[in-house]
Amino acid sequence: MNKNRVDELLEILEKEAARIKKGGGISRIQNEHAKGKLTARERINLLLDEDSDFFEIGLWAANDMYKEEGGCPSAGVIAGTGKICGRNCMIIANDATVKAGAWFPMTAKKNLRAQEIAMENRLPVIYLVDSAGVFLPMQDEIFPDKEHFGRIFRNNAVMSAMGIPQIAAIMGSCVAGGAYLPIMSDEALIVEGTGSVFLAGSYLVKAAIGEDVDNEILGGASTHTEISGVTDYKVKSDTECLFTVRELLDKLGPFDEAGFNRKKPLEPELDIRQFVESFPDDSTRPYDTYPLIKSLADNGSFTEYKKGYGQTLITGYARIDGWSIGIVANQRGVVRSKTGEMQIGGVIYSDSADKATRFILNCNQKKIPILFLQDVTGFMIGKRSEHGGIIKDGAKMVNAVANSTVPKITVIIGNSYGAGNYAMCGKAYDPRFIYAWPTARIAVMGGTQAAKVLTQIQVSSLEKKGKKLSDDDKAGILEKIKSRYDRQTDVRYAAARLWVDAIISPYDTRKVISNAIECANQNPEIPGFKTGVIQV
């Protein structure tokens, strides 16, 4: 029954994902083909090596947002990592079937996240440019702030200084401020007849200075490769453009790597399907996390750290697809503490936080990446925990996570609540990559608890105003609040806002983790590790 439930969720998500991948729809795709252009996804498929997977990020970005504007599937831009000529690269491609590739607020946020991943992992960046520029009705939410449109060009400059190759292929419109992105890249290609670059199009030029000029003469391929010198290569078609990009990448010189430890991979002891079958449908029910680790780690590679201590967190060293990695995982089974007290699974106690802190320090000392497997309801509360210094011990763990310099990879399996999200390396704590299963839920607390608290507040406020509420009235208020809260904790809500990079199938978890470490290995620079002040 549990396996069927997970597969049912996957089926629902896969159908929705297929819809999202159609961008603006079949008619818009046909319009692009009629212009002699490929779609963004077709371009990416041609660009990648034949045997390369495309690890997409932000597929669900802007999902169920911008309804008044007609929606913006995938925020109008496709992004992800894949191999080109054997090297992992970040690809960012405007989807011209969605509002002509216009930039919405979430488009900028997604681009910035893709650039951040590229910078952290020293991945070459390929921009496939085809955009009408900023979506003007929302310009105040995208233009001037630190994490808005202009930050992208700032990142272009910073990445160039870092020695990260950037190649831009202008395969459609490239207008106004957006014109700086390809030209601030190291090299730029432009497709004859469809590619164009200008600060202002012909209509604006006419309105502003009274000059009559068509877009091709103003900023087409011949203009910028033969007159202005703005672009470096003129190509005749999308296909030739992508082939030329591959040729340029094929000639890149060698780069240093981090040198993370890797041996010949072994298959896991357990099939992930065995764990999925035991995974409870009810997120409040306990389950044993060890089978999950055995289904991800290479057979016989897991060496547990402090097994008998702080048992609501599992810590240890393992190999995943041959890569050496440290694992910090919430134990969702009910365990017994060293004093014989029963401890609730998924809750972080003082001894668990103390153990995890020391383990994170060790991983940084040994230059071993860390995998966080999240299913956490938070830190233990109550008089006994407060008197025992739970805040102090939790702060130690958060301090270690925040200052950790080795690559951190997070997979949210189930609950991700409150400060537990922070301690287990949620988005705010700079994971190189952060993924979620379809069963993941992210919130300050569980839906039932939050709804009860909010209901009590609302009922109290109404009664103070003299309103008499029946039990049915109170139940109605509770249900309305819980329904809203449940919607906001749905994994699609989180993915739409880029709190996670991708919703992944449980069956792909091992492959996704391996790719994340492989990407991280392309950055040879791991700063020295030190923590801030830690209370002992």
GROMACS .gro file of C-alpha atoms in nm, residues 164-465:
model
  302
  164ILE     CA    1   3.450   3.007  -1.526
  165PRO     CA    2   3.387   2.982  -1.904
  166GLN     CA    3   3.062   3.140  -2.023
  167ILE     CA    4   2.934   3.101  -2.378
  168ALA     CA    5   2.617   3.270  -2.502
  169ALA     CA    6   2.420   3.160  -2.807
  170ILE     CA    7   2.182   3.432  -2.927
  171MET     CA    8   1.905   3.230  -3.087
  172GLY     CA    9   1.622   3.484  -3.080
  173SER     CA   10   1.552   3.827  -2.937
  174CYS     CA   11   1.792   3.980  -2.687
  175VAL     CA   12   1.655   4.317  -2.580
  176ALA     CA   13   1.739   4.613  -2.356
  177GLY     CA   14   1.919   4.526  -2.031
  178GLY     CA   15   1.909   4.161  -2.131
  179ALA     CA   16   2.150   4.240  -2.413
  180TYR     CA   17   2.429   4.264  -2.159
  181LEU     CA   18   2.406   3.897  -2.056
  182PRO     CA   19   2.544   3.744  -2.378
  183ILE     CA   20   2.792   4.023  -2.436
  184MET     CA   21   2.930   3.995  -2.082
  185SER     CA   22   2.991   3.628  -2.153
  186ASP     CA   23   3.334   3.523  -2.279
  187GLU     CA   24   3.211   3.443  -2.629
  188ALA     CA   25   2.884   3.501  -2.814
  189LEU     CA   26   2.729   3.335  -3.117
  190ILE     CA   27   2.430   3.468  -3.312
  191VAL     CA   28   2.192   3.289  -3.548
  192GLU     CA   29   2.138   3.464  -3.879
  193GLY     CA   30   1.779   3.569  -3.945
  194THR     CA   31   1.643   3.495  -3.595
  195GLY     CA   32   1.902   3.627  -3.351
  196SER     CA   33   1.910   3.996  -3.263
  197VAL     CA   34   2.071   4.215  -2.996
  198PHE     CA   35   1.990   4.577  -2.920
  199LEU     CA   36   1.935   4.808  -2.626
  200ALA     CA   37   1.613   4.934  -2.787
  201GLY     CA   38   1.406   4.780  -3.067
  202SER     CA   39   1.298   4.959  -3.382
  203TYR     CA   40   0.966   5.082  -3.234
  204LEU     CA   41   1.135   5.238  -2.932
  205VAL     CA   42   1.409   5.390  -3.149
  206LYS     CA   43   1.141   5.553  -3.365
  207ALA     CA   44   0.954   5.682  -3.060
  208ALA     CA   45   1.264   5.806  -2.877
  209ILE     CA   46   1.478   5.962  -3.152
  210GLY     CA   47   1.260   5.950  -3.466
  211GLU     CA   48   1.492   5.714  -3.656
  212ASP     CA   49   1.343   5.458  -3.898
  213VAL     CA   50   1.533   5.128  -3.895
  214ASP     CA   51   1.432   4.761  -3.898
  215ASN     CA   52   1.544   4.519  -3.630
  216GLU     CA   53   1.774   4.319  -3.856
  217ILE     CA   54   1.979   4.621  -3.959
  218LEU     CA   55   1.960   4.760  -3.606
  219GLY     CA   56   2.095   4.451  -3.432
  220GLY     CA   57   2.093   4.140  -3.647
  221ALA     CA   58   2.366   3.883  -3.705
  222SER     CA   59   2.544   4.062  -3.991
  223THR     CA   60   2.540   4.392  -3.803
  224HIS     CA   61   2.700   4.250  -3.491
  225THR     CA   62   2.955   4.020  -3.654
  226GLU     CA   63   3.061   4.249  -3.940
  227ILE     CA   64   3.001   4.609  -3.824
  228SER     CA   65   2.981   4.644  -3.445
  229GLY     CA   66   3.195   4.343  -3.351
  230VAL     CA   67   2.961   4.276  -3.060
  231THR     CA   68   2.932   3.902  -3.136
  232ASP     CA   69   3.203   3.654  -3.231
  233TYR     CA   70   3.038   3.391  -3.452
  234LYS     CA   71   2.761   3.413  -3.711
  235VAL     CA   72   2.581   3.083  -3.777
  236LYS     CA   73   2.302   2.991  -4.015
  237SER     CA   74   2.074   2.782  -3.793
  238ASP     CA   75   2.004   2.665  -3.440
  239THR     CA   76   2.164   2.330  -3.522
  240GLU     CA   77   2.487   2.488  -3.650
  241CYS     CA   78   2.491   2.718  -3.347
  242LEU     CA   79   2.469   2.431  -3.099
  243PHE     CA   80   2.732   2.230  -3.290
  244THR     CA   81   2.966   2.531  -3.275
  245VAL     CA   82   2.910   2.564  -2.899
  246ARG     CA   83   3.009   2.199  -2.861
  247GLU     CA   84   3.322   2.261  -3.067
  248LEU     CA   85   3.421   2.551  -2.842
  249LEU     CA   86   3.368   2.344  -2.526
  250ASP     CA   87   3.558   2.051  -2.675
  251LYS     CA   88   3.869   2.270  -2.689
  252LEU     CA   89   3.862   2.394  -2.329
  253GLY     CA   90   4.185   2.337  -2.141
  254PRO     CA   91   4.211   2.112  -1.833
  255PHE     CA   92   4.084   2.230  -1.497
  256ASP     CA   93   4.183   2.125  -1.147
  257GLU     CA   94   3.941   1.921  -0.937
  258ALA     CA   95   3.874   1.892  -0.566
  259GLY     CA   96   3.994   1.532  -0.573
  260PHE     CA   97   3.712   1.382  -0.366
  261ASN     CA   98   3.775   1.016  -0.288
  262ARG     CA   99   3.612   0.774  -0.533
  263LYS     CA  100   3.645   0.402  -0.587
  264LYS     CA  101   3.474   0.152  -0.813
  265PRO     CA  102   3.101   0.166  -0.731
  266LEU     CA  103   2.916  -0.126  -0.575
  267GLU     CA  104   2.542  -0.183  -0.585
  268PRO     CA  105   2.357  -0.106  -0.259
  269GLU     CA  106   2.270  -0.382  -0.016
  270LEU     CA  107   1.897  -0.310  -0.052
  271ASP     CA  108   1.683  -0.209  -0.347
  272ILE     CA  109   1.532   0.136  -0.289
  273ARG     CA  110   1.193  -0.018  -0.367
  274GLN     CA  111   1.216  -0.219  -0.048
  275PHE     CA  112   1.247   0.101   0.153
  276VAL     CA  113   0.966   0.273  -0.038
  277GLU     CA  114   0.739  -0.020   0.044
  278SER     CA  115   0.798   0.043   0.416
  279PHE     CA  116   0.770   0.420   0.394
  280PRO     CA  117   0.450   0.527   0.578
  281ASP     CA  118   0.177   0.727   0.408
  282ASP     CA  119   0.111   0.911   0.737
  283SER     CA  120   0.401   1.153   0.800
  284THR     CA  121   0.354   1.122   1.176
  285ARG     CA  122   0.418   0.747   1.183
  286PRO     CA  123   0.767   0.619   1.272
  287TYR     CA  124   0.988   0.412   1.041
  288ASP     CA  125   1.347   0.288   1.044
  289THR     CA  126   1.589   0.506   0.844
  290TYR     CA  127   1.869   0.248   0.822
  291PRO     CA  128   1.713   0.068   0.521
  292LEU     CA  129   1.713   0.401   0.335
  293ILE     CA  130   2.087   0.436   0.392
  294LYS     CA  131   2.143   0.075   0.288
  295SER     CA  132   1.951   0.143  -0.034
  296LEU     CA  133   2.166   0.448  -0.121
  297ALA     CA  134   2.515   0.349   0.000
  298ASP     CA  135   2.745   0.105  -0.176
  299ASN     CA  136   2.717  -0.240  -0.019
  300GLY     CA  137   2.924  -0.270   0.298
  301SER     CA  138   3.056   0.087   0.285
  302PHE     CA  139   2.865   0.244   0.576
  303THR     CA  140   3.075   0.304   0.888
  304GLU     CA  141   2.854   0.448   1.159
  305TYR     CA  142   2.984   0.721   1.389
  306LYS     CA  143   2.878   0.714   1.758
  307LYS     CA  144   2.611   0.453   1.692
  308GLY     CA  145   2.494   0.420   2.051
  309TYR     CA  146   2.480   0.792   2.126
  310GLY     CA  147   2.230   1.055   2.012
  311GLN     CA  148   2.031   0.795   1.824
  312THR     CA  149   1.763   1.020   1.672
  313LEU     CA  150   2.033   1.128   1.428
  314ILE     CA  151   2.232   0.872   1.230
  315THR     CA  152   2.583   0.981   1.134
  316GLY     CA  153   2.850   0.791   0.945
  317TYR     CA  154   3.078   0.759   0.646
  318ALA     CA  155   2.978   0.574   0.330
  319ARG     CA  156   3.024   0.556  -0.043
  320ILE     CA  157   2.750   0.643  -0.289
  321ASP     CA  158   2.824   0.531  -0.645
  322GLY     CA  159   3.186   0.503  -0.534
  323TRP     CA  160   3.208   0.857  -0.392
  324SER     CA  161   3.317   0.898  -0.029
  325ILE     CA  162   3.052   1.090   0.165
  326GLY     CA  163   2.943   1.169   0.519
  327ILE     CA  164   2.577   1.109   0.603
  328VAL     CA  165   2.363   1.293   0.859
  329ALA     CA  166   2.014   1.140   0.862
  330ASN     CA  167   1.713   1.179   1.087
  331GLN     CA  168   1.620   0.848   1.246
  332ARG     CA  169   1.243   0.829   1.227
  333GLY     CA  170   1.215   0.516   1.439
  334VAL     CA  171   1.151   0.543   1.813
  335VAL     CA  172   1.481   0.487   1.999
  336ARG     CA  173   1.602   0.454   2.357
  337SER     CA  174   1.848   0.706   2.500
  338LYS     CA  175   2.156   0.616   2.704
  339THR     CA  176   1.949   0.668   3.021
  340GLY     CA  177   1.678   0.430   2.901
  341GLU     CA  178   1.435   0.707   2.807
  342MET     CA  179   1.228   0.652   2.490
  343GLN     CA  180   1.299   0.924   2.232
  344ILE     CA  181   1.068   1.027   1.949
  345GLY     CA  182   1.199   0.960   1.599
  346GLY     CA  183   1.250   1.263   1.376
  347VAL     CA  184   1.312   1.493   1.674
  348ILE     CA  185   1.662   1.629   1.743
  349TYR     CA  186   1.765   1.594   2.109
  350SER     CA  187   2.066   1.750   2.279
  351ASP     CA  188   2.282   1.440   2.246
  352SER     CA  189   2.191   1.404   1.877
  353ALA     CA  190   2.283   1.767   1.806
  354ASP     CA  191   2.610   1.723   1.996
  355LYS     CA  192   2.697   1.413   1.792
  356ALA     CA  193   2.610   1.573   1.458
  357THR     CA  194   2.819   1.881   1.537
  358ARG     CA  195   3.128   1.672   1.603
  359PHE     CA  196   3.067   1.462   1.290
  360ILE     CA  197   3.033   1.772   1.068
  361LEU     CA  198   3.363   1.902   1.207
  362ASN     CA  199   3.526   1.569   1.120
  363CYS     CA  200   3.396   1.574   0.762
  364ASN     CA  201   3.539   1.921   0.712
  365GLN     CA  202   3.870   1.810   0.861
  366LYS     CA  203   3.883   1.515   0.620
  367LYS     CA  204   3.751   1.702   0.312
  368ILE     CA  205   3.449   1.471   0.278
  369PRO     CA  206   3.120   1.604   0.128
  370ILE     CA  207   2.813   1.574   0.353
  371LEU     CA  208   2.470   1.436   0.263
  372PHE     CA  209   2.176   1.545   0.480
  373LEU     CA  210   1.871   1.315   0.467
  374GLN     CA  211   1.589   1.520   0.617
  375ASP     CA  212   1.275   1.395   0.785
  376VAL     CA  213   1.271   1.619   1.089
  377THR     CA  214   0.996   1.767   1.303
  378GLY     CA  215   1.231   1.998   1.495
  379PHE     CA  216   1.422   2.008   1.823
  380MET     CA  217   1.283   1.854   2.140
  381ILE     CA  218   1.077   2.094   2.353
  382GLY     CA  219   0.960   2.091   2.717
  383LYS     CA  220   1.103   2.167   3.061
  384ARG     CA  221   1.350   1.882   3.068
  385SER     CA  222   1.496   1.976   2.728
  386GLU     CA  223   1.513   2.346   2.807
  387HIS     CA  224   1.686   2.281   3.139
  388GLY     CA  225   1.925   2.049   2.959
  389GLY     CA  226   2.029   2.326   2.720
  390ILE     CA  227   1.861   2.216   2.397
  391ILE     CA  228   1.892   2.568   2.253
  392LYS     CA  229   2.265   2.569   2.323
  393ASP     CA  230   2.318   2.226   2.166
  394GLY     CA  231   2.099   2.310   1.869
  395ALA     CA  232   2.295   2.631   1.817
  396LYS     CA  233   2.617   2.429   1.808
  397MET     CA  234   2.484   2.214   1.526
  398VAL     CA  235   2.347   2.511   1.332
  399ASN     CA  236   2.685   2.685   1.373
  400ALA     CA  237   2.869   2.384   1.233
  401VAL     CA  238   2.631   2.351   0.937
  402ALA     CA  239   2.649   2.723   0.859
  403ASN     CA  240   3.028   2.731   0.860
  404SER     CA  241   3.087   2.396   0.689
  405THR     CA  242   3.295   2.447   0.374
  406VAL     CA  243   3.282   2.101   0.216
  407PRO     CA  244   2.999   2.048  -0.035
  408LYS     CA  245   2.662   1.991   0.132
  409ILE     CA  246   2.384   1.802  -0.046
  410THR     CA  247   2.035   1.788   0.104
  411VAL     CA  248   1.752   1.547   0.025
  412ILE     CA  249   1.419   1.612   0.200
  413ILE     CA  250   1.245   1.275   0.238
  414GLY     CA  251   0.946   1.373   0.449
  415ASN     CA  252   0.899   1.645   0.712
  416SER     CA  253   1.118   1.954   0.720
  417TYR     CA  254   0.985   2.162   1.007
  418GLY     CA  255   1.107   2.457   1.210
  419ALA     CA  256   1.468   2.485   1.321
  420GLY     CA  257   1.514   2.124   1.216
  421ASN     CA  258   1.514   2.251   0.857
  422TYR     CA  259   1.801   2.482   0.946
  423ALA     CA  260   2.009   2.228   1.138
  424MET     CA  261   1.968   1.970   0.862
  425CYS     CA  262   2.093   2.214   0.597
  426GLY     CA  263   1.781   2.367   0.450
  427LYS     CA  264   1.800   2.616   0.163
  428ALA     CA  265   1.917   2.901   0.388
  429TYR     CA  266   2.235   2.707   0.476
  430ASP     CA  267   2.387   2.695   0.128
  431PRO     CA  268   2.357   2.334   0.017
  432ARG     CA  269   2.530   2.291  -0.320
  433PHE     CA  270   2.214   2.109  -0.427
  434ILE     CA  271   1.885   2.054  -0.244
  435TYR     CA  272   1.626   1.799  -0.358
  436ALA     CA  273   1.290   1.676  -0.232
  437TRP     CA  274   1.089   1.357  -0.264
  438PRO     CA  275   0.720   1.389  -0.358
  439THR     CA  276   0.645   1.314   0.009
  440ALA     CA  277   0.839   1.618   0.139
  441ARG     CA  278   0.671   1.893   0.340
  442ILE     CA  279   0.843   2.218   0.441
  443ALA     CA  280   0.697   2.449   0.705
  444VAL     CA  281   0.759   2.611   1.041
  445MET     CA  282   0.556   2.328   1.200
  446GLY     CA  283   0.321   2.047   1.101
  447GLY     CA  284  -0.016   2.136   0.949
  448THR     CA  285  -0.231   1.996   1.231
  449GLN     CA  286  -0.033   2.169   1.507
  450ALA     CA  287  -0.016   2.499   1.319
  451ALA     CA  288  -0.386   2.492   1.236
  452LYS     CA  289  -0.477   2.433   1.602
  453VAL     CA  290  -0.259   2.724   1.717
  454LEU     CA  291  -0.394   2.960   1.451
  455THR     CA  292  -0.752   2.849   1.520
  456GLN     CA  293  -0.712   2.919   1.893
  457ILE     CA  294  -0.585   3.269   1.812
  458GLN     CA  295  -0.866   3.342   1.567
  459VAL     CA  296  -1.140   3.202   1.791
  460SER     CA  297  -1.009   3.399   2.089
  461SER     CA  298  -1.004   3.718   1.883
  462LEU     CA  299  -1.364   3.667   1.763
  463GLU     CA  300  -1.491   3.586   2.113
  464LYS     CA  301  -1.328   3.899   2.253
  465LYS     CA  302  -1.533   4.094   1.999
   0.00000   0.00000   0.00000
